[in-house]
Short mmCIF file of C-alpha atoms and ligand atoms in Angstrom, two decimals:
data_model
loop_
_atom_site.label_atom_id
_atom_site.label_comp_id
_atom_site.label_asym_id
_atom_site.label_seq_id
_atom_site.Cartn_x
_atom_site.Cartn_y
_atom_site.Cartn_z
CA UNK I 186 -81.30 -1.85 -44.61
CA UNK I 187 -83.21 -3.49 -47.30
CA UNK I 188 -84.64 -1.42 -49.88
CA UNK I 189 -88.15 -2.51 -50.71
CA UNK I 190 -90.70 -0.25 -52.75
CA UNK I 191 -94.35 -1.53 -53.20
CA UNK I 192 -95.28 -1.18 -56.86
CA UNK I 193 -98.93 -0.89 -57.62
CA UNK I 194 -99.05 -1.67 -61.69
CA UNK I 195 -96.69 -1.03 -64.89
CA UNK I 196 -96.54 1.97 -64.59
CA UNK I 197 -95.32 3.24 -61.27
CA UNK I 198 -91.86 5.10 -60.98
CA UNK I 199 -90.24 2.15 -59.32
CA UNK I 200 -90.31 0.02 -61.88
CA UNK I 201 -87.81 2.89 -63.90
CA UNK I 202 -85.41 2.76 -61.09
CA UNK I 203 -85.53 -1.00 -60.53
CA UNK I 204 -84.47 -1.33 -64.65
CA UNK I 205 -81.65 1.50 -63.76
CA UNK I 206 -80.28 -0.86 -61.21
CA UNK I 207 -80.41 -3.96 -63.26
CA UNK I 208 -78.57 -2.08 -66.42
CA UNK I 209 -75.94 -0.74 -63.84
CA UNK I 210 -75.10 -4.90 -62.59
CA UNK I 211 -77.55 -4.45 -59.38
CA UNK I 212 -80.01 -7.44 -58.32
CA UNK I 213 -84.28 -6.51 -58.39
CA UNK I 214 -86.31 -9.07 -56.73
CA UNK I 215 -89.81 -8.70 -58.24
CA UNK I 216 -93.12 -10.52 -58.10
CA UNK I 217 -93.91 -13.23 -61.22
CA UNK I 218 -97.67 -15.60 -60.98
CA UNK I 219 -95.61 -18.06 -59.71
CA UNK I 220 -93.00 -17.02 -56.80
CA UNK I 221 -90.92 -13.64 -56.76
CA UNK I 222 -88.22 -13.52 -58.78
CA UNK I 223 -84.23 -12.51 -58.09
CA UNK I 224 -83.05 -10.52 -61.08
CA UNK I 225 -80.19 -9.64 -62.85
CA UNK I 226 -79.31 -8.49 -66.54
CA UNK I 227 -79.27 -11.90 -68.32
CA UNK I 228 -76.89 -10.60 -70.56
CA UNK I 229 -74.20 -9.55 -68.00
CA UNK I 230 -72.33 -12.71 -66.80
CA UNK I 231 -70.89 -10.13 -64.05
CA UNK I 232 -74.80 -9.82 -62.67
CA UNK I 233 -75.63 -12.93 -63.38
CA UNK I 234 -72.55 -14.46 -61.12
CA UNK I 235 -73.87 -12.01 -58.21
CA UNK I 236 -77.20 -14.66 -58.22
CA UNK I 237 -75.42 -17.42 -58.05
CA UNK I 238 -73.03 -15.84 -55.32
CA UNK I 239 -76.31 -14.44 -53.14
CA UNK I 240 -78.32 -18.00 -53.37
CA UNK I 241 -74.96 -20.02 -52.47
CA UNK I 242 -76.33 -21.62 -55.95
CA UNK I 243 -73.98 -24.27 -57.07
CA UNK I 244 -72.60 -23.24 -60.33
CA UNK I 245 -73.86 -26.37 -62.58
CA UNK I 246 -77.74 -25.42 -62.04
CA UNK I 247 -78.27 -22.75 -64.84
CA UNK I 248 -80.58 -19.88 -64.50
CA UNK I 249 -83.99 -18.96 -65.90
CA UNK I 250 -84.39 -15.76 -68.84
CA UNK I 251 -87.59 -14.16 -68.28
CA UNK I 252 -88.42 -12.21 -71.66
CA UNK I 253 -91.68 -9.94 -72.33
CA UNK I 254 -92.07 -11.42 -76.08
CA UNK I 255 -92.18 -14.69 -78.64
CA UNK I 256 -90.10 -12.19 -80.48
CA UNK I 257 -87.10 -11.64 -77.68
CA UNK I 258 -87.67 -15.75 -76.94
CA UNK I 259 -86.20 -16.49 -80.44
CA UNK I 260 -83.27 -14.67 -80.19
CA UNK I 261 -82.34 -16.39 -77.48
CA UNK I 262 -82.71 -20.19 -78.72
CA UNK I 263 -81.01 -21.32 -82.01
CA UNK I 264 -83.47 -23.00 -83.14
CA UNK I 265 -87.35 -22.56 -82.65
CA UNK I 266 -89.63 -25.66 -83.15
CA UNK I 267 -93.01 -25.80 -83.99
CA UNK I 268 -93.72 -27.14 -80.61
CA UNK I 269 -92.54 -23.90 -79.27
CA UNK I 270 -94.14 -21.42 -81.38
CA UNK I 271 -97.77 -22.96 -80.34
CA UNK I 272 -97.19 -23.55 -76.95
CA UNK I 273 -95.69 -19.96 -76.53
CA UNK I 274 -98.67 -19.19 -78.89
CA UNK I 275 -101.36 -21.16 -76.13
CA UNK I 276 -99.37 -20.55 -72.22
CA UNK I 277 -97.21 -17.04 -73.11
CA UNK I 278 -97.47 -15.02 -70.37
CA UNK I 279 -97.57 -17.80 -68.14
CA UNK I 280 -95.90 -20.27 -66.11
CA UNK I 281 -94.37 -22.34 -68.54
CA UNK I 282 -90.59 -22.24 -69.29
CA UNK I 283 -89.59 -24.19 -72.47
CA UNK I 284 -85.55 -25.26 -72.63
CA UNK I 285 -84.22 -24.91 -76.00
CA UNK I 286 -81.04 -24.91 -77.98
CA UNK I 287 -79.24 -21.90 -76.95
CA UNK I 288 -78.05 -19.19 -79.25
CA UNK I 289 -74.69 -17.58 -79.20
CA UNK I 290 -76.65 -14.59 -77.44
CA UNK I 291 -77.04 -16.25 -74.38
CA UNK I 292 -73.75 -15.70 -71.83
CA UNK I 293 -72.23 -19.27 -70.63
CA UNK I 294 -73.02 -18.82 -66.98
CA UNK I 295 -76.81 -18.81 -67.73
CA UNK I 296 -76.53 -21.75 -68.95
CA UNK I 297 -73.99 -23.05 -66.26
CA UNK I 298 -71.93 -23.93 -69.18
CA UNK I 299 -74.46 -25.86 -71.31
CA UNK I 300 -76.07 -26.33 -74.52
CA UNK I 301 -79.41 -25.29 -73.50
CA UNK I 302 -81.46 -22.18 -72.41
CA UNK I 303 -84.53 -22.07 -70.28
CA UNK I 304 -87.03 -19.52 -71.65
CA UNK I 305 -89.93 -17.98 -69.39
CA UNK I 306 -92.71 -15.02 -70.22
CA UNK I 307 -94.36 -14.33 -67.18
CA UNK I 308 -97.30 -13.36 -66.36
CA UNK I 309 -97.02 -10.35 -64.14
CA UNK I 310 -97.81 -6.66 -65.21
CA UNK I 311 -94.54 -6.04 -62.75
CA UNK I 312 -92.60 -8.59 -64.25
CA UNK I 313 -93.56 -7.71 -67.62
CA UNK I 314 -92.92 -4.09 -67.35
CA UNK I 315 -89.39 -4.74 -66.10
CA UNK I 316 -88.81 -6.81 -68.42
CA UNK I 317 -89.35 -3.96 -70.84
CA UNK I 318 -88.03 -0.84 -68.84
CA UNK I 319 -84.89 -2.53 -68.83
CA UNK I 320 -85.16 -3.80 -72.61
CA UNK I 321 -82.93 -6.75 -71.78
CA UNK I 322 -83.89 -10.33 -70.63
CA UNK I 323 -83.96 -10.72 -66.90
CA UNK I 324 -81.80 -13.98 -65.46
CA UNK I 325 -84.15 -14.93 -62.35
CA UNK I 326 -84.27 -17.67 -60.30
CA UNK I 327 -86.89 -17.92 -57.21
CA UNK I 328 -85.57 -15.26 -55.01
CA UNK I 329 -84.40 -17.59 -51.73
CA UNK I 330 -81.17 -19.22 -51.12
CA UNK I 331 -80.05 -22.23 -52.53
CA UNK I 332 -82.60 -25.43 -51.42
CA UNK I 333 -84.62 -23.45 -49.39
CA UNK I 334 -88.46 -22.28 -49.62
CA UNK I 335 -89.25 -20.03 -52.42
CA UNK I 336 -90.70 -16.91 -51.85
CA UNK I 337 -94.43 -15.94 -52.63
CA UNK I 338 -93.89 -12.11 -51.09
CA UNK I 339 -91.77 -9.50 -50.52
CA UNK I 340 -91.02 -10.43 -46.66
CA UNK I 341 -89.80 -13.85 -47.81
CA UNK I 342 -87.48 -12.56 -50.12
CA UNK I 343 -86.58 -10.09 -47.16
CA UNK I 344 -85.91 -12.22 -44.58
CA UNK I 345 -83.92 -14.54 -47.10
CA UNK I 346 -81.57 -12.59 -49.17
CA UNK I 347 -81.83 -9.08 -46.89
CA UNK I 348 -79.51 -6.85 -47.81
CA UNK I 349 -77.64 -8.60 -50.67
CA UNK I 350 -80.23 -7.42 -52.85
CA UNK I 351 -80.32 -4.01 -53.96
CA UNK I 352 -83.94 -3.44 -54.17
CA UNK I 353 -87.00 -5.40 -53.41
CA UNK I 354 -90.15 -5.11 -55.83
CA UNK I 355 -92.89 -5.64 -53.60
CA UNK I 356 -95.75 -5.97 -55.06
CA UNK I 357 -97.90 -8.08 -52.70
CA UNK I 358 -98.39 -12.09 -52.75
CA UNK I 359 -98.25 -13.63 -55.81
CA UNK I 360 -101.06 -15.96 -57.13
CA UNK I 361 -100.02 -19.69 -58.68
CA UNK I 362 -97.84 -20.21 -55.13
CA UNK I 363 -95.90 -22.80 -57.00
CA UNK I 364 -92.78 -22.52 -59.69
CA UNK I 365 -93.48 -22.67 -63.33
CA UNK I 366 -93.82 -26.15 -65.47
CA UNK I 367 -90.39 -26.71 -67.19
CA UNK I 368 -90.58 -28.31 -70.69
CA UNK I 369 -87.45 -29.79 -72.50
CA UNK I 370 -87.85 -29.24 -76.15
CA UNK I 371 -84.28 -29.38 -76.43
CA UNK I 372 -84.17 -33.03 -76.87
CA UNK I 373 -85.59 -35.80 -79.23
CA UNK I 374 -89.24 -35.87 -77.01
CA UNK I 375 -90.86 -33.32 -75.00
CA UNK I 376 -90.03 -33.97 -71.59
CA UNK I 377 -91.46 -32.10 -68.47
CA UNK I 378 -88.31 -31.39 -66.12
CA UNK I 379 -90.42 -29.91 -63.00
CA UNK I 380 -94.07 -30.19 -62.97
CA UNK I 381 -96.19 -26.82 -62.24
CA UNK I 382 -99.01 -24.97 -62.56
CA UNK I 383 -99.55 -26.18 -66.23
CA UNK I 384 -100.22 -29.34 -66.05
CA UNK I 385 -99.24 -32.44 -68.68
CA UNK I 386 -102.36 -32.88 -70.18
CA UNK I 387 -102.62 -29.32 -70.90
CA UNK I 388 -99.01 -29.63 -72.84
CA UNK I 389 -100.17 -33.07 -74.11
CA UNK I 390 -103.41 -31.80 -75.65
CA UNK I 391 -101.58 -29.17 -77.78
CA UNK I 392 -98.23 -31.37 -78.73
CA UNK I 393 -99.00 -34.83 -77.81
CA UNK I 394 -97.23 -37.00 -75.34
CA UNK I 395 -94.71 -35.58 -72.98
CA UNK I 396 -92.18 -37.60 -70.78
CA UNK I 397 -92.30 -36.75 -67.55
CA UNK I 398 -88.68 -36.92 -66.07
CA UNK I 399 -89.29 -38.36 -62.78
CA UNK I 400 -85.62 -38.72 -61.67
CA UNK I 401 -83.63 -37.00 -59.10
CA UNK I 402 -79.79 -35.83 -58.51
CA UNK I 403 -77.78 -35.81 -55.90
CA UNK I 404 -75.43 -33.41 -54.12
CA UNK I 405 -72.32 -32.94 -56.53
CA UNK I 406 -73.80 -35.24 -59.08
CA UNK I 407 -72.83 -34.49 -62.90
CA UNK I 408 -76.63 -32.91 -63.75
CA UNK I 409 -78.07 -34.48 -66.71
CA UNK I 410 -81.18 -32.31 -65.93
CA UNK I 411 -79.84 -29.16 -63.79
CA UNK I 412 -81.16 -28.37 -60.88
CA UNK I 413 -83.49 -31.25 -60.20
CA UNK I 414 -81.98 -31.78 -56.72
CA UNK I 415 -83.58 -34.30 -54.46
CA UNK I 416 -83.76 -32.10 -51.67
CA UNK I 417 -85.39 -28.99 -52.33
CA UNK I 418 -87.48 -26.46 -51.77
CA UNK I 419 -87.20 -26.62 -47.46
CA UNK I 420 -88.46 -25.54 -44.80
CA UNK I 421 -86.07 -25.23 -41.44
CA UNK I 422 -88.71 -27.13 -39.24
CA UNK I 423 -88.51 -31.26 -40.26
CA UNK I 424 -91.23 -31.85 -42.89
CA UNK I 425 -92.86 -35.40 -42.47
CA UNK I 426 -95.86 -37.04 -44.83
CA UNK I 427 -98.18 -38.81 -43.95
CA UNK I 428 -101.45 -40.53 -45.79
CA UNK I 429 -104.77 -38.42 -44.94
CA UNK I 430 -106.48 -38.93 -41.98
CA UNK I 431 -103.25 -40.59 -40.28
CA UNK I 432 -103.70 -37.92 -37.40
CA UNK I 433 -100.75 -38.23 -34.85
CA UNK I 434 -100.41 -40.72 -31.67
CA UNK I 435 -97.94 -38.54 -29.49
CA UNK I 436 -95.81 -35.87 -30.70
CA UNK I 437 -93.10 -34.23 -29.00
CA UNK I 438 -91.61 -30.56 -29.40
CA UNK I 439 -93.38 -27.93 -31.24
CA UNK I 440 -95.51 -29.98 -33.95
CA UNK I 441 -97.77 -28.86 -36.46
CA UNK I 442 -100.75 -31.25 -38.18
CA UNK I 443 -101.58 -30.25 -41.75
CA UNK I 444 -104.93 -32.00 -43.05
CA UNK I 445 -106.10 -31.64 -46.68
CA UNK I 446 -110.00 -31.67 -46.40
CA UNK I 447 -110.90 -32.53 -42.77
CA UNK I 448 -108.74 -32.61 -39.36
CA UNK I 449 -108.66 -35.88 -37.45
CA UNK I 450 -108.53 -35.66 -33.50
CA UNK I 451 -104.95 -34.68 -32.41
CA UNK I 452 -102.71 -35.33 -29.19
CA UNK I 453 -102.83 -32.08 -27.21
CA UNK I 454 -100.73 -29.44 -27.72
CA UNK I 455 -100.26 -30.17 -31.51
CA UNK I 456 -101.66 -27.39 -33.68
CA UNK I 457 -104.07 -28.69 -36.08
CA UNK I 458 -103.74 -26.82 -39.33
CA UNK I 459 -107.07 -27.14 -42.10
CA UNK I 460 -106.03 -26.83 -45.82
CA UNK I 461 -109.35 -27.29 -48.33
CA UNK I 462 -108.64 -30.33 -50.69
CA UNK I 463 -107.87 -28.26 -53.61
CA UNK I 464 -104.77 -28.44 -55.13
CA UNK I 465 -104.82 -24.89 -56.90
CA UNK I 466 -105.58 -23.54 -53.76
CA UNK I 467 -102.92 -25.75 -51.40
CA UNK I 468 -100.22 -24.74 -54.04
CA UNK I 469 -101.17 -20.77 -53.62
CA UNK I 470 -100.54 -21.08 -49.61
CA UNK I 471 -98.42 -23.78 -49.00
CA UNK I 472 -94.77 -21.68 -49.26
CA UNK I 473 -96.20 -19.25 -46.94
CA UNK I 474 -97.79 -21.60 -44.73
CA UNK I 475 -94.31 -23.13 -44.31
CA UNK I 476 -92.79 -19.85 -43.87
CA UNK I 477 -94.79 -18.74 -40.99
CA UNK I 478 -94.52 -22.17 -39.33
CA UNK I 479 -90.89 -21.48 -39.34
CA UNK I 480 -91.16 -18.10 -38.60
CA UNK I 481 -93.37 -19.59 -35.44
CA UNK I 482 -90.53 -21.70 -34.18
CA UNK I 483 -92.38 -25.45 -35.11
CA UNK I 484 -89.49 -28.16 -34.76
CA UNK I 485 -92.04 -30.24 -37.23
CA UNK I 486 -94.50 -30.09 -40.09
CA UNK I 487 -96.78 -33.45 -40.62
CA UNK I 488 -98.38 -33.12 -43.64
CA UNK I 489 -101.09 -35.07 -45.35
CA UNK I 490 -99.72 -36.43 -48.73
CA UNK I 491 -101.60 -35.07 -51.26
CA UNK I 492 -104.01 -37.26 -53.83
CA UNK I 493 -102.37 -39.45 -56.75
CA UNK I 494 -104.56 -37.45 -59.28
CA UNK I 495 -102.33 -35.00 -61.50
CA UNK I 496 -104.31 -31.91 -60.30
CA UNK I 497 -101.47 -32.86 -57.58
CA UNK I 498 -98.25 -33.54 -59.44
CA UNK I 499 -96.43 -29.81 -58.32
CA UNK I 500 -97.55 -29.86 -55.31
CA UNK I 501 -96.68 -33.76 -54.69
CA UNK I 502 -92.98 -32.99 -56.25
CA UNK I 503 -92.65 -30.33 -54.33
CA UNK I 504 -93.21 -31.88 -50.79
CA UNK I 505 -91.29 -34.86 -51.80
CA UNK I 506 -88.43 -32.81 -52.14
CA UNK I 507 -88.97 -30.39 -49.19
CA UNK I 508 -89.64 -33.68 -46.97
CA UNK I 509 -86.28 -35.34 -48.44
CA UNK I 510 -83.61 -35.31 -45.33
CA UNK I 511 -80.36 -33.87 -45.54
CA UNK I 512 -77.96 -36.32 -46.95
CA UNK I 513 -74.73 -36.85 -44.67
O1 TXA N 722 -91.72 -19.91 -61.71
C1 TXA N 722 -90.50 -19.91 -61.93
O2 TXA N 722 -89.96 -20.61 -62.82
C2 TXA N 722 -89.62 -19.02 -61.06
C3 TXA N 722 -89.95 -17.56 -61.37
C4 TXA N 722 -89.06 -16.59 -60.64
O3 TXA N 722 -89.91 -17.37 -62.76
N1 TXA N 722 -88.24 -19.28 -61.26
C5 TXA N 722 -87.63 -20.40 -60.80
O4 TXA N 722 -86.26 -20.43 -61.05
O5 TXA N 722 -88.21 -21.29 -60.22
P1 TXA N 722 -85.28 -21.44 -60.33
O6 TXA N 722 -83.92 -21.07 -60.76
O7 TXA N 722 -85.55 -21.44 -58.86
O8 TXA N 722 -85.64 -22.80 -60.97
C6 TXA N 722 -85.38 -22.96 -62.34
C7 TXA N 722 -85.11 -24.37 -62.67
C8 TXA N 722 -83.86 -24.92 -62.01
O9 TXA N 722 -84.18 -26.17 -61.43
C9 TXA N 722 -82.89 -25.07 -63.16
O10 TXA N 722 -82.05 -26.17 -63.00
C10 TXA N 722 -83.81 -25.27 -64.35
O11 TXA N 722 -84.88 -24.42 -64.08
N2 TXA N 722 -83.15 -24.85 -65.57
C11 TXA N 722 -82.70 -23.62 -65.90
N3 TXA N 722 -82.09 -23.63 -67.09
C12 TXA N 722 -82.15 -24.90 -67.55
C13 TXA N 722 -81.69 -25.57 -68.72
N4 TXA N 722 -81.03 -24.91 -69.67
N5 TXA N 722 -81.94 -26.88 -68.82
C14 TXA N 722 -82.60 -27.55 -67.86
N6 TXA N 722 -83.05 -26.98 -66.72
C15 TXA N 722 -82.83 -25.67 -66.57
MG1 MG N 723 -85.77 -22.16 -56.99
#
């Protein structure tokens, strides 16, 4: 059976025996702002191979550390620009991870063997408190198997990982809905590797331009940015865009209609699903929308495709990759 404890603040009991299991090797799944978590000490390669080994992650896409503190942060990166210290300063908690040089603190297998660390402070009371209990930084990826939906609560994680994980932090759904904004500082110009929840003007207005690294790599690909695979982030059910207000002509098997804003007239038997046009709110429910129209048995999703505006860019990058078909 899978152990899951709900957790109602920083202070609850669980939290002490979730850090107990981490410092003893074990995997915690816990809630972050952004999707639940699947945790291991980051400074035991031995945990942090039993992530990679539970997602069926492939071992060149390296693995977030989750600290409580700016202070914690810097002993993990060699070297600690300016840009970091005010954007830590500005976003910290939140749901920005910053790659940076790595120091000789971090283990190789976090960094799937590379130069660079990805640094996160979230902003969870849960997470946070962990992340202190256990007075070590926490590797954690999203807490689903390898290309598949992340989970935004406890029953995701659940039904995903089950019993691999030795205990389940639940501690209910968690708010942003989408994974955090990844900014290279590692290299000669800020660069955002995955959009999220902070978005690049934000970044932009406190450090000037940022790239945006709009590329993509395929299956066994040498990863010149980890872990940006094109196809990502799935549901089982076939995912399809389409522009707003397309509607459907005739649809066959178990089909579901997402509109952003309004619902156009539908062939029978399709279920017509309403999502407000608000991106925030979209990127908050659209994981678990996708989870319970698996969970429901739909053979297809049609989605709108979101606005060109950046209030959009996660949630566009996100459905771009979970719409991406299997490649043979
Ligand atoms: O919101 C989040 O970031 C969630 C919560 C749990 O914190 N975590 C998350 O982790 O989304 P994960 O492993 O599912 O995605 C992390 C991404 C991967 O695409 C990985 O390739 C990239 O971060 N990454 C990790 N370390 C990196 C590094 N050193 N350089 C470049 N990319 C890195
Ligand atoms: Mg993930």
């Amino acid at each position: 059976m899978t152990r899951l404890l709900q957790v109602s603040g920083p202070d609850d009991a669980a939290i002490l025996e979730a850090a107990g299991i981490l410092l003893s090797g074990g995997l915690v799944a816990f809630p972050t702002e952004t999707v639940y978590g699947l945790g291991a000490d980051g400074l035991n390669p031995e945990a942090v191979a039993r992530i990679y080994a539970v997602k069926g992650r492939p071992a060149t896409n390296p693995v977030i550390l989750h600290v409580d503190s700016v202070a914690s942060a810097q002993a993990l990166a060699s070297q600690w620009p300016a840009e970091a210290q005010i954007l830590a300063d500005r976003f910290w908690p939140g749901p920005l991870t910053l790659v940076l040089p790595a120091s000789a603190a971090v283990p190789s297998i976090v960094r799937a063997g590379g130069p660079s660390v990805a640094l996160r402070c979230p902003a969870h009371p849960v997470a946070l408190a962990l992340i202190r209990a256990a007075g070590r930084p926490l590797a954690a990826p999203s807490a689903n198997r390898s290309q598949h939906l992340s989970p935004t609560c406890a029953g995701h994680v659940a039904s995903s990982l089950g019993e691999a994980v030795d205990l389940i932090l639940d501690g209910g759904p968690t708010a942003a809905g989408l994974e955090s904004t990844i900014l290279d500082l590692s290299g000669a110009h800020a660069r955002i590797l995955r959009p999220g929840p902070i978005a690049p003007a934000d970044l932009a207005a406190i450090i000037g331009p940022v790239e945006l690294w709009e590329g993509a790599v395929t299956a066994g690909e040498l990863q010149a940015a980890p872990g940006m695979a094109e196809r990502h982030y799935a549901p089982r059910a076939r995912l399809d865009l389409v522009a707003r207000g397309a509607g459907l002509r005739e649809a066959s098997g178990r089909v579901a209609y997402v509109g952003l804003g309004t619902l156009p007239p539908l062939p029978e038997g399709v279920r017509g699903i309403l999502l407000p046009l608000d991106a925030e709110a979209v990127g908050a429910r659209i994981y678990a929308l996708l989870h319970e129209l698996d969970d429901a048995g739909f053979d297809r999703v049609v989605l709108e495709r979101p606005p060109e505006d950046e209030a959009w860019l996660a949630l566009r990058d996100r459905l771009r990759r979970a719409s991406t078909k299997e490649t043979p």
